Amino acid sequence: MAIESDVLVVGGGLAGVASAVVAAREGVDVRLLAHKKSTLRQASGLIDGLGYVPPRTPLEKHADYVSQQRRDFREVRDKRGDYLGPLQTPYEGIDTLPDDHPYSILGADALRDGLALFDDLVGDTYLGSHTERNALVPTFGGTVKPTARYPRAAAAGLASDERPMLLVGFRSLTEFDAGMVADQLAAAGVPFDVRGVEVSFAESFPTDTKITRFVKAFDHDERIKGIPVRRALAEVVKPYVDDAKRVGFPAVLGDDNAASVRTDLGDRLGADIFEIPMGPPSIPGLRLEDRLFETLDAEGVRLETGVPAVGYEKDGDTVESVIVDRMGSEVPYAADTVVLATGGLVGKGLDSDREGVREPIFGCHVPYPEDRYDWFVDDAFGDQPYARFGVHPDASMRPLDADGEPEFANLFAAGSVVGGADVAREKSASGVSLATGVVAGRNAAIESRKRIERVEASS
Amino acid sequence: MSEKHRADEADRRRRTTDGVASETVNPEQPDAVEVFPEGEFDLRPGADDCYKCTTCETSCPVAAVDKSFPGPKFQGPEQWRLKRKDEIEIDPSISECSNCLRCDTSCPSGVNLAQMHNTARGEYVDNQLSTFSIKYVRNRILANYRTSARLASMFPRTANFVMNFKPVRWAMEKILHVPSERDFPEFATQTFREWWSERGGAQVTNPDKQVAYFHGCYANYNTTEVAKAMVRLYEYFGYEILVPPQKCSGTPMFANGMLDDARRHAETNVENLAAVIEDGADVIASCTSCSMALRNEYPELFDIDGIETLAKNTFDALEYLRIHEDLHGAIQDASVSGEFAEEFAYHAPCHSRNQGLDRQAIELFRDLDGVQIEDVGDSCSGISGTYGWKEEKYEKSMKIGAEMFEHMEAAEGTTGMTECPTCGMQMEHGTGYDVHHPLEVLEAAFVD
Ligand SMILES: Cc1cc2nc3c(=O)[nH]c(=O)nc-3n(C[C@H](O)[C@H](O)[C@H](O)COP(=O)(O)OP(=O)(O)OC[C@H]3O[C@@H](n4cnc5c(N)ncnc54)[C@H](O)[C@@H]3O)c2cc1C
Ligand code: SF4
Ligand code: SF4
C-alpha cells in the first residue's frame, strides 16, 4: 500500500482544514482528502460562534406540532417558544444548550481554541478577536447577525458603530436590494441613520451576468465602456453620499485585490467602504476558502482533491485504510487515524432517503426518529429534528455506536457530520466546525503517535 | 485480518448515468427508451440533483471574463430541464464553454456537468451549426489535430517553418480565424513511435508488471521527450511497456462538439487497449486530458464493448507509480542535478483536478533534493486545448490566463511545470518560461 499518512482527514471544509492543521502542528504527517468544493463557497464568510439558543421541542411533542391540517401558521409560530439571545458573547449561552450539543460535550474552551486557530490562520484578513463579544453584522436580508469573527471587508458596516450609513445596490445586480436592506435595518432600530440607493452601474452587463464577472472587473479595474469600473462606480455613488461616513456594497468588490478596491473607492467617496456578505454565490466565502487552502501548504499538510472516499478496511476495531475511488479504481489510503469531516446533509457527509439517514463512508450510527414524519415540523424556522441529525461523539470526538461505544478506536469526527447542534437557528455553524475540528485533529494526532510508538516498541 | 467495507450508495451517483450510444436507441422501435428526441442521453437524474448552490458558477473561468456567458448551471441542469418540456434548441453560448470542466469538479452534489456540456455541444454542432461555415471547418481541423500532425511530422522541418511563416499565418487568421499571435507547436523530427521502434521496443520484459502507454498525439508528434522520459522511468521501476496502436483520445473533438469523429477514434482505442488489459496490463497516459477522456468521457458518452474495462484500468502515469511503488520513499533518497535542478512554477491543468491529480507533483517534488516547486494557484490557464486557438476566443483565453501569468511571475522559479501540453503552450506564451512535465523531472531523479 503506497499511499499512506499518519492522519487522514476526509473532507475539505472548515472542519477538515481545522483538524488537518491542528494535527500537522502536533508533528504528525497529515493528508487531507476532499472530493468536491465545500460549503465555504456558499457560506457568508462570517464565522459564527453562538448567536442564539433556540427553544427545543421535546421529540414526543413534535407529534401535535406536525399536522397536515393546521389552519393558521401563527399558531405554529406561537408554539415555537422563546429564543435566548442575541447573545453578548458566544460563550454565555453554552451552559443552556442541551447535553448532546457538541459545545456541551466539549466545553467552551474548545470553541476558544477553535477561534484562536482560525485567527492564526487568517491573520489580519479577519477581525473580532480583540473581544469575546459577538459583533453585530448587517446581512443582505436586512437583519443584524451576532457573529464571532468577520472579514475586514465587513468591518466598517458593524451595527454597533453609530456613524451614518449609505447602502448601495446596482440595478444590474438583482441579488442585493439596498433600499429593502436599509428599511429593514432602520425598522430593527439600529443606532444610526441608514439610507439605501440603487444606482445604474455596469448597465451593459446582462441581468444574468455572473457575480464573478463583477469581481474580476473590480479586481483589475477593468474598463466598461472606456471608464475604469472603480471610477465609474464612485462617480454614480458620489451624489448620494451626503453626510454618510460609511458606504456599503454587495460583497463583489474584488478578490485578490479586494483591499485596494475598497481603499480606492473610499478615497474617491470620502467614506469608509464595506461589504455586506451575500448568500450563495458568496465571494467572502470564496476568499476565505483560498486563504485556508493556502495555509495547508505552509503547514505541511498533503492535499488531494477531486476523488471521494467510498469505504474502508478494518482490523477489529481499527480502521486500517480508507478506500478512495480514483475514477473507478479503488485505492486504499492507509492511515493510523482518520478524521471524518465530510459535512452534513448539504456537504454529502450524511445521506438520506425515505428509508433513513446514513453516514455513508463508515456507516457510523446516526440516531433519527423511526417515523419519517417526525424528521420535520411544519414551521420552517422551527425546531427541525433533521437539522440536528449526525453522528454522536464522545468527548474525544470519536463517533459512538448505538450502544454508546466508539465505532472505531481510531476514527474521529468534526464539523457538520456531527449531530446535536441546530447551527442555522443558533448561528453557530463555523464555531461548531472549528471547535470539533480542533479537538478531533488533536486527538487524531495523539492517537496516531501512540500507535506509531507502539509499532516502534514492538519491533 | 482486515475486512473491506464498501459503502453502498456512496457517490455512485456520478456513475449512474452511463452513456448510451445514439445508435443503440431506435426511435422507430416502440420499446426503445426514448427520453429525448432522437435517442438522447437521460440526464434527468443529474438535473434533479442540482440544488442551485451556485458553486459551479463561482468555479467557471469563462463566466468571470464574459458577461454574456450564462454559466455552467444554465449550460447543464437548467438547459436540460428546459429541454425536457419543449423542443428547445441548444443555446449557442454552449460554444463559449471551454470544456475546462472546473464546474464538474466543483459540484458538491455530483451533477454530471461534463456529460451535459458534451452532449449539448454535440447536439448544437450536429443540428445548429452549418457544416459549410468557416468556423465549422476550422473547428474540425483543430479538433482533428492528429490528422494535421501526422502530415506535418512527415516533413517536420518544412512544417515548422511553414506553420509559423508570417504570410501563412496571416492567411490562416484571415481565412480560418486562427489567431496569428500564437506560435504553432514545433514538430519533432522523429516521432515517439519512430523512436520506439528504432530502439527495438521495450527494453524490459516482465509479464507481472506490464503497462500499455497511451501517448496521445502530442507526445508522439511534438513533446516526444516527455514520452521518452516516461519510458525510461517506467523501465527503471521494472515495468514492461507496451505501445499498442492508437488514435486521438478525442478530447479536442468533444470540446468542439464533434462526437462522431470522437467516437470513431474511441472505437480503435477501446479495442486495442481493452485487448492488452485483457492480457493483464494497465493503461497509463502522460497527458491528463487523454487520461480524462479514457476514464471519464468515454463511458459517459459512448457505449463500446470494453469501454468500462478501459475506464477502470486507466491511470495517469505519475498516479500509477504513486499507487504501486513507494515513490515517496524513493524520492527521499534521490536528487536532481543539471538541467532539471530548477525552481518550478507549477500549474495544475483543469483536467487533472477532475481526476484528483492536481496536487501530486507538489507533494512529490516538495521532498526531492535539488528541486523546488511552488503551486501557482487554482486559476485556469485559459487555453483549454483548441479553445485558445480560435481567433474569436483568443482574447478571452488570455484574459482567463492573466491570473496564472501573474502568479507565475510572482513565484520564485522561472521555469514552468504542468502535465498538459496545451496548458504548457499557454504558460510559455504568456510568460516566456520554458515548461516541463513532471515525468521529465522524475526521470532526472531516478535514471542516469
Ligand atoms: C448556504 C450556507 C450558508 C452558510 N452561512 C454561514 C454563516 O453565515 N456563518 C457560519 O458560521 N457558517 C455558515 N455556514 C456553515 C459553514 O460554511 C459550514 O457549512 C460548516 O462549518 C460545516 O463545514 P464542514 O467542514 O463540516 O463541511 P462542508 O463545508 O460541508 O465540507 C464537507 C467536505 O467534505 C467533502 N466530502 C464529502 N463527502 C466526501 C467523501 N466521501 N470523500 C471525500 N470528501 C468528501 C466535501 O467535498 C467537502 O469538501 C453556511 C453554510 C451554508 C451551506
Ligand atoms: S454546483 Fe452542482 S448543485 Fe450547485 S448549482 Fe452547480 S450544478 Fe447545481
Ligand atoms: S466546462 Fe469550464 S467553461 Fe464550461 S461551463 Fe464548466 S467551468 Fe465554465
Short mmCIF file of C-alpha atoms in Angstrom, two decimals, chain A residues 124-395:
data_model
loop_
_atom_site.label_atom_id
_atom_site.label_comp_id
_atom_site.label_asym_id
_atom_site.label_seq_id
_atom_site.Cartn_x
_atom_site.Cartn_y
_atom_site.Cartn_z
CA ASP A 124 -5.36 40.30 9.56
CA THR A 125 -7.96 39.46 6.92
CA TYR A 126 -10.49 38.84 9.73
CA LEU A 127 -11.42 40.89 12.77
CA GLY A 128 -13.23 40.27 16.02
CA SER A 129 -10.53 38.55 18.07
CA HIS A 130 -9.92 41.63 20.21
CA THR A 131 -13.00 40.88 22.27
CA GLU A 132 -15.05 37.90 23.41
CA ARG A 133 -18.19 39.76 22.47
CA ASN A 134 -20.21 38.92 19.40
CA ALA A 135 -20.06 41.51 16.64
CA LEU A 136 -23.31 42.65 15.04
CA VAL A 137 -23.09 42.45 11.27
CA PRO A 138 -25.84 43.55 8.88
CA THR A 139 -26.83 40.87 6.39
CA PHE A 140 -28.19 41.12 2.87
CA GLY A 141 -31.59 40.12 4.21
CA GLY A 142 -31.64 43.28 6.33
CA THR A 143 -31.15 41.55 9.66
CA VAL A 144 -28.35 42.08 12.12
CA LYS A 145 -26.46 38.94 12.95
CA PRO A 146 -24.36 38.20 16.03
CA THR A 147 -21.10 36.65 14.88
CA ALA A 148 -17.71 35.87 16.41
CA ARG A 149 -15.41 36.84 13.51
CA TYR A 150 -15.99 38.89 10.40
CA PRO A 151 -13.92 39.72 7.33
CA ARG A 152 -12.06 43.01 7.36
CA ALA A 153 -14.16 43.94 4.34
CA ALA A 154 -17.28 43.97 6.55
CA ALA A 155 -15.68 45.96 9.38
CA ALA A 156 -17.00 49.44 8.64
CA GLY A 157 -20.53 48.08 8.48
CA LEU A 158 -20.94 46.92 12.09
CA ALA A 159 -24.26 47.81 13.64
CA SER A 160 -22.61 48.89 16.89
CA ASP A 161 -20.96 51.75 15.02
CA GLU A 162 -23.09 54.91 15.15
CA ARG A 163 -21.87 56.67 12.04
CA PRO A 164 -24.46 57.33 9.34
CA MET A 165 -24.55 54.66 6.64
CA LEU A 166 -25.34 54.58 2.94
CA LEU A 167 -26.09 51.28 1.25
CA VAL A 168 -25.65 50.97 -2.50
CA GLY A 169 -27.16 48.41 -4.82
CA PHE A 170 -26.69 48.04 -8.57
CA ARG A 171 -29.72 47.81 -10.81
CA SER A 172 -27.81 45.24 -12.82
CA LEU A 173 -27.28 43.04 -9.76
CA THR A 174 -30.69 41.99 -8.59
CA GLU A 175 -29.48 39.84 -5.71
CA PHE A 176 -28.99 42.86 -3.49
CA ASP A 177 -31.80 45.31 -2.77
CA ALA A 178 -30.21 48.25 -0.94
CA GLY A 179 -33.50 50.02 -0.22
CA MET A 180 -35.01 46.95 1.37
CA VAL A 181 -31.92 46.27 3.48
CA ALA A 182 -31.82 49.90 4.67
CA ASP A 183 -35.52 49.86 5.58
CA GLN A 184 -35.20 46.60 7.46
CA LEU A 185 -32.19 47.83 9.41
CA ALA A 186 -33.97 51.06 10.30
CA ALA A 187 -37.03 49.10 11.38
CA ALA A 188 -34.82 46.92 13.57
CA GLY A 189 -33.83 50.10 15.42
CA VAL A 190 -30.12 50.35 14.57
CA PRO A 191 -28.44 53.30 16.32
CA PHE A 192 -27.54 55.20 13.15
CA ASP A 193 -29.07 56.75 10.08
CA VAL A 194 -29.21 54.42 7.15
CA ARG A 195 -30.27 55.06 3.58
CA GLY A 196 -30.35 52.80 0.57
CA VAL A 197 -29.92 53.70 -3.07
CA GLU A 198 -29.93 51.76 -6.32
CA VAL A 199 -27.54 53.09 -8.93
CA SER A 200 -27.09 52.44 -12.62
CA PHE A 201 -23.79 50.72 -12.81
CA ALA A 202 -22.41 48.23 -15.30
CA GLU A 203 -25.71 48.51 -17.17
CA SER A 204 -24.08 46.85 -20.14
CA PHE A 205 -23.92 43.65 -18.10
CA PRO A 206 -26.94 41.46 -18.83
CA THR A 207 -29.04 40.61 -15.78
CA ASP A 208 -27.74 37.07 -15.62
CA THR A 209 -24.10 38.17 -15.58
CA LYS A 210 -22.34 36.06 -13.02
CA ILE A 211 -21.14 37.72 -9.84
CA THR A 212 -17.59 36.58 -10.55
CA ARG A 213 -17.65 38.85 -13.60
CA PHE A 214 -18.22 41.88 -11.36
CA VAL A 215 -15.50 40.66 -9.03
CA LYS A 216 -12.98 40.33 -11.83
CA ALA A 217 -13.83 43.75 -13.22
CA PHE A 218 -13.22 45.38 -9.82
CA ASP A 219 -10.12 43.34 -9.14
CA HIS A 220 -8.37 44.53 -12.29
CA ASP A 221 -10.15 47.88 -12.50
CA GLU A 222 -11.29 46.94 -15.98
CA ARG A 223 -12.83 49.45 -18.26
CA ILE A 224 -16.50 49.24 -19.02
CA LYS A 225 -17.34 51.47 -21.96
CA GLY A 226 -13.96 53.11 -21.67
CA ILE A 227 -14.12 54.07 -17.99
CA PRO A 228 -12.30 52.12 -15.25
CA VAL A 229 -15.01 50.48 -13.14
CA ARG A 230 -13.88 51.77 -9.78
CA ARG A 231 -14.03 55.34 -11.01
CA ALA A 232 -17.31 54.73 -12.79
CA LEU A 233 -18.90 53.41 -9.62
CA ALA A 234 -17.55 56.23 -7.46
CA GLU A 235 -18.97 58.78 -9.87
CA VAL A 236 -22.51 57.42 -9.77
CA VAL A 237 -22.48 56.97 -5.99
CA LYS A 238 -20.89 60.31 -5.11
CA PRO A 239 -24.09 62.41 -5.32
CA TYR A 240 -25.76 60.20 -2.72
CA VAL A 241 -23.03 60.11 -0.07
CA ASP A 242 -24.06 63.32 1.65
CA ASP A 243 -23.25 63.00 5.37
CA ALA A 244 -22.75 59.24 5.30
CA LYS A 245 -19.42 58.25 6.79
CA ARG A 246 -19.54 54.71 5.52
CA VAL A 247 -20.81 53.20 2.33
CA GLY A 248 -21.82 49.56 1.97
CA PHE A 249 -21.93 47.50 -1.22
CA PRO A 250 -22.87 43.92 -2.02
CA ALA A 251 -19.83 41.71 -1.48
CA VAL A 252 -18.45 41.73 -5.02
CA LEU A 253 -15.62 44.24 -4.60
CA GLY A 254 -12.70 42.24 -5.95
CA ASP A 255 -10.87 39.12 -4.90
CA ASP A 256 -7.06 39.13 -4.82
CA ASN A 257 -7.06 42.94 -4.78
CA ALA A 258 -10.16 43.45 -2.62
CA ALA A 259 -8.36 45.69 -0.11
CA SER A 260 -7.22 48.08 -2.80
CA VAL A 261 -10.70 48.20 -4.34
CA ARG A 262 -12.08 49.39 -1.01
CA THR A 263 -9.29 51.92 -0.48
CA ASP A 264 -9.74 53.23 -3.99
CA LEU A 265 -13.50 53.66 -3.65
CA GLY A 266 -13.10 55.10 -0.13
CA ASP A 267 -10.65 57.75 -1.33
CA ARG A 268 -12.96 58.77 -4.10
CA LEU A 269 -16.08 58.88 -1.91
CA GLY A 270 -14.52 60.26 1.27
CA ALA A 271 -16.07 57.49 3.34
CA ASP A 272 -15.19 54.05 4.70
CA ILE A 273 -16.20 51.28 2.37
CA PHE A 274 -17.61 47.94 3.49
CA GLU A 275 -19.27 44.91 2.01
CA ILE A 276 -22.47 43.20 3.06
CA PRO A 277 -21.98 39.42 2.99
CA MET A 278 -24.27 37.79 0.43
CA GLY A 279 -25.98 34.44 0.04
CA PRO A 280 -24.65 31.93 -2.47
CA PRO A 281 -22.59 32.54 -4.53
CA SER A 282 -20.53 34.05 -1.77
CA ILE A 283 -17.36 35.91 -2.62
CA PRO A 284 -16.27 36.33 1.03
CA GLY A 285 -16.65 32.56 1.38
CA LEU A 286 -14.54 32.03 -1.71
CA ARG A 287 -11.83 34.35 -0.43
CA LEU A 288 -11.82 32.51 2.88
CA GLU A 289 -11.54 29.18 1.12
CA ASP A 290 -8.49 30.40 -0.83
CA ARG A 291 -6.88 31.71 2.30
CA LEU A 292 -7.42 28.50 4.26
CA PHE A 293 -6.16 26.27 1.47
CA GLU A 294 -3.03 28.37 1.09
CA THR A 295 -2.24 27.77 4.74
CA LEU A 296 -2.39 24.00 4.25
CA ASP A 297 0.79 24.13 2.16
CA ALA A 298 2.57 26.23 4.73
CA GLU A 299 1.53 23.81 7.48
CA GLY A 300 2.88 20.86 5.51
CA VAL A 301 -0.50 19.16 5.04
CA ARG A 302 -0.68 16.97 1.95
CA LEU A 303 -3.75 17.79 -0.02
CA GLU A 304 -5.72 15.79 -2.50
CA THR A 305 -8.96 16.89 -4.12
CA GLY A 306 -11.36 15.58 -6.74
CA VAL A 307 -11.75 11.97 -5.61
CA PRO A 308 -14.14 10.54 -2.99
CA ALA A 309 -13.66 8.18 -0.08
CA VAL A 310 -16.10 5.32 -0.58
CA GLY A 311 -15.35 2.74 2.08
CA TYR A 312 -12.75 1.40 4.47
CA GLU A 313 -10.75 -1.61 5.54
CA LYS A 314 -10.64 -2.54 9.19
CA ASP A 315 -8.90 -4.88 11.53
CA GLY A 316 -11.03 -5.48 14.60
CA ASP A 317 -11.98 -2.10 16.00
CA THR A 318 -9.36 -0.25 13.96
CA VAL A 319 -9.73 1.44 10.60
CA GLU A 320 -6.68 0.42 8.59
CA SER A 321 -7.32 2.33 5.44
CA VAL A 322 -9.87 4.43 3.66
CA ILE A 323 -10.83 3.28 0.20
CA VAL A 324 -10.69 6.04 -2.37
CA ASP A 325 -12.43 5.81 -5.70
CA ARG A 326 -9.88 7.10 -8.20
CA MET A 327 -12.01 7.32 -11.34
CA GLY A 328 -13.39 3.83 -10.98
CA SER A 329 -10.41 2.10 -9.47
CA GLU A 330 -10.44 1.65 -5.70
CA VAL A 331 -7.23 2.58 -3.97
CA PRO A 332 -6.67 2.09 -0.23
CA TYR A 333 -5.18 5.05 1.64
CA ALA A 334 -3.56 3.74 4.79
CA ALA A 335 -3.58 5.83 7.95
CA ASP A 336 -3.09 5.40 11.68
CA THR A 337 -6.07 7.58 12.43
CA VAL A 338 -8.84 9.12 10.38
CA VAL A 339 -10.87 12.30 10.80
CA LEU A 340 -14.33 12.25 9.24
CA ALA A 341 -15.14 15.85 8.23
CA THR A 342 -17.45 15.27 5.31
CA GLY A 343 -20.16 17.79 6.17
CA GLY A 344 -23.86 17.32 6.86
CA LEU A 345 -26.77 16.70 4.54
CA VAL A 346 -25.56 19.58 2.35
CA GLY A 347 -21.90 18.56 2.24
CA LYS A 348 -22.71 14.91 1.45
CA GLY A 349 -21.34 13.72 4.75
CA LEU A 350 -24.83 12.40 5.54
CA ASP A 351 -27.06 10.68 3.10
CA SER A 352 -30.80 10.34 3.46
CA ASP A 353 -33.72 8.87 1.62
CA ARG A 354 -37.12 7.55 2.53
CA GLU A 355 -35.57 4.63 4.36
CA GLY A 356 -33.33 6.53 6.70
CA VAL A 357 -30.30 8.66 7.36
CA ARG A 358 -26.78 7.29 6.97
CA GLU A 359 -23.17 8.24 7.32
CA PRO A 360 -22.14 6.68 4.03
CA ILE A 361 -18.39 6.00 4.32
CA PHE A 362 -18.07 4.18 7.65
CA GLY A 363 -21.71 3.52 8.34
CA CYS A 364 -21.44 5.27 11.70
CA HIS A 365 -24.54 5.27 13.84
CA VAL A 366 -26.81 8.26 13.16
CA PRO A 367 -29.80 8.46 15.51
CA TYR A 368 -33.06 9.59 13.91
CA PRO A 369 -36.77 9.13 14.60
CA GLU A 370 -38.24 5.91 13.22
CA ASP A 371 -41.18 7.65 11.59
CA ARG A 372 -40.15 9.82 8.67
CA TYR A 373 -42.88 12.33 9.53
CA ASP A 374 -41.03 13.06 12.75
CA TRP A 375 -38.00 14.34 10.86
CA PHE A 376 -39.68 17.61 10.02
CA VAL A 377 -42.04 20.09 11.61
CA ASP A 378 -44.36 22.41 9.72
CA ASP A 379 -42.74 25.57 10.93
CA ALA A 380 -39.90 26.16 8.50
CA PHE A 381 -37.97 28.11 11.12
CA GLY A 382 -38.97 25.84 13.96
CA ASP A 383 -37.14 23.13 15.80
CA GLN A 384 -36.42 20.84 12.86
CA PRO A 385 -35.20 17.46 14.03
CA TYR A 386 -33.32 16.89 10.78
CA ALA A 387 -31.20 19.96 11.45
CA ARG A 388 -29.60 18.10 14.33
CA PHE A 389 -29.00 14.81 12.58
CA GLY A 390 -25.47 13.50 12.62
CA VAL A 391 -23.07 11.19 14.38
CA HIS A 392 -22.87 11.46 18.14
CA PRO A 393 -19.34 11.69 19.54
CA ASP A 394 -17.65 11.21 22.88
CA ALA A 395 -15.54 13.98 24.39
#
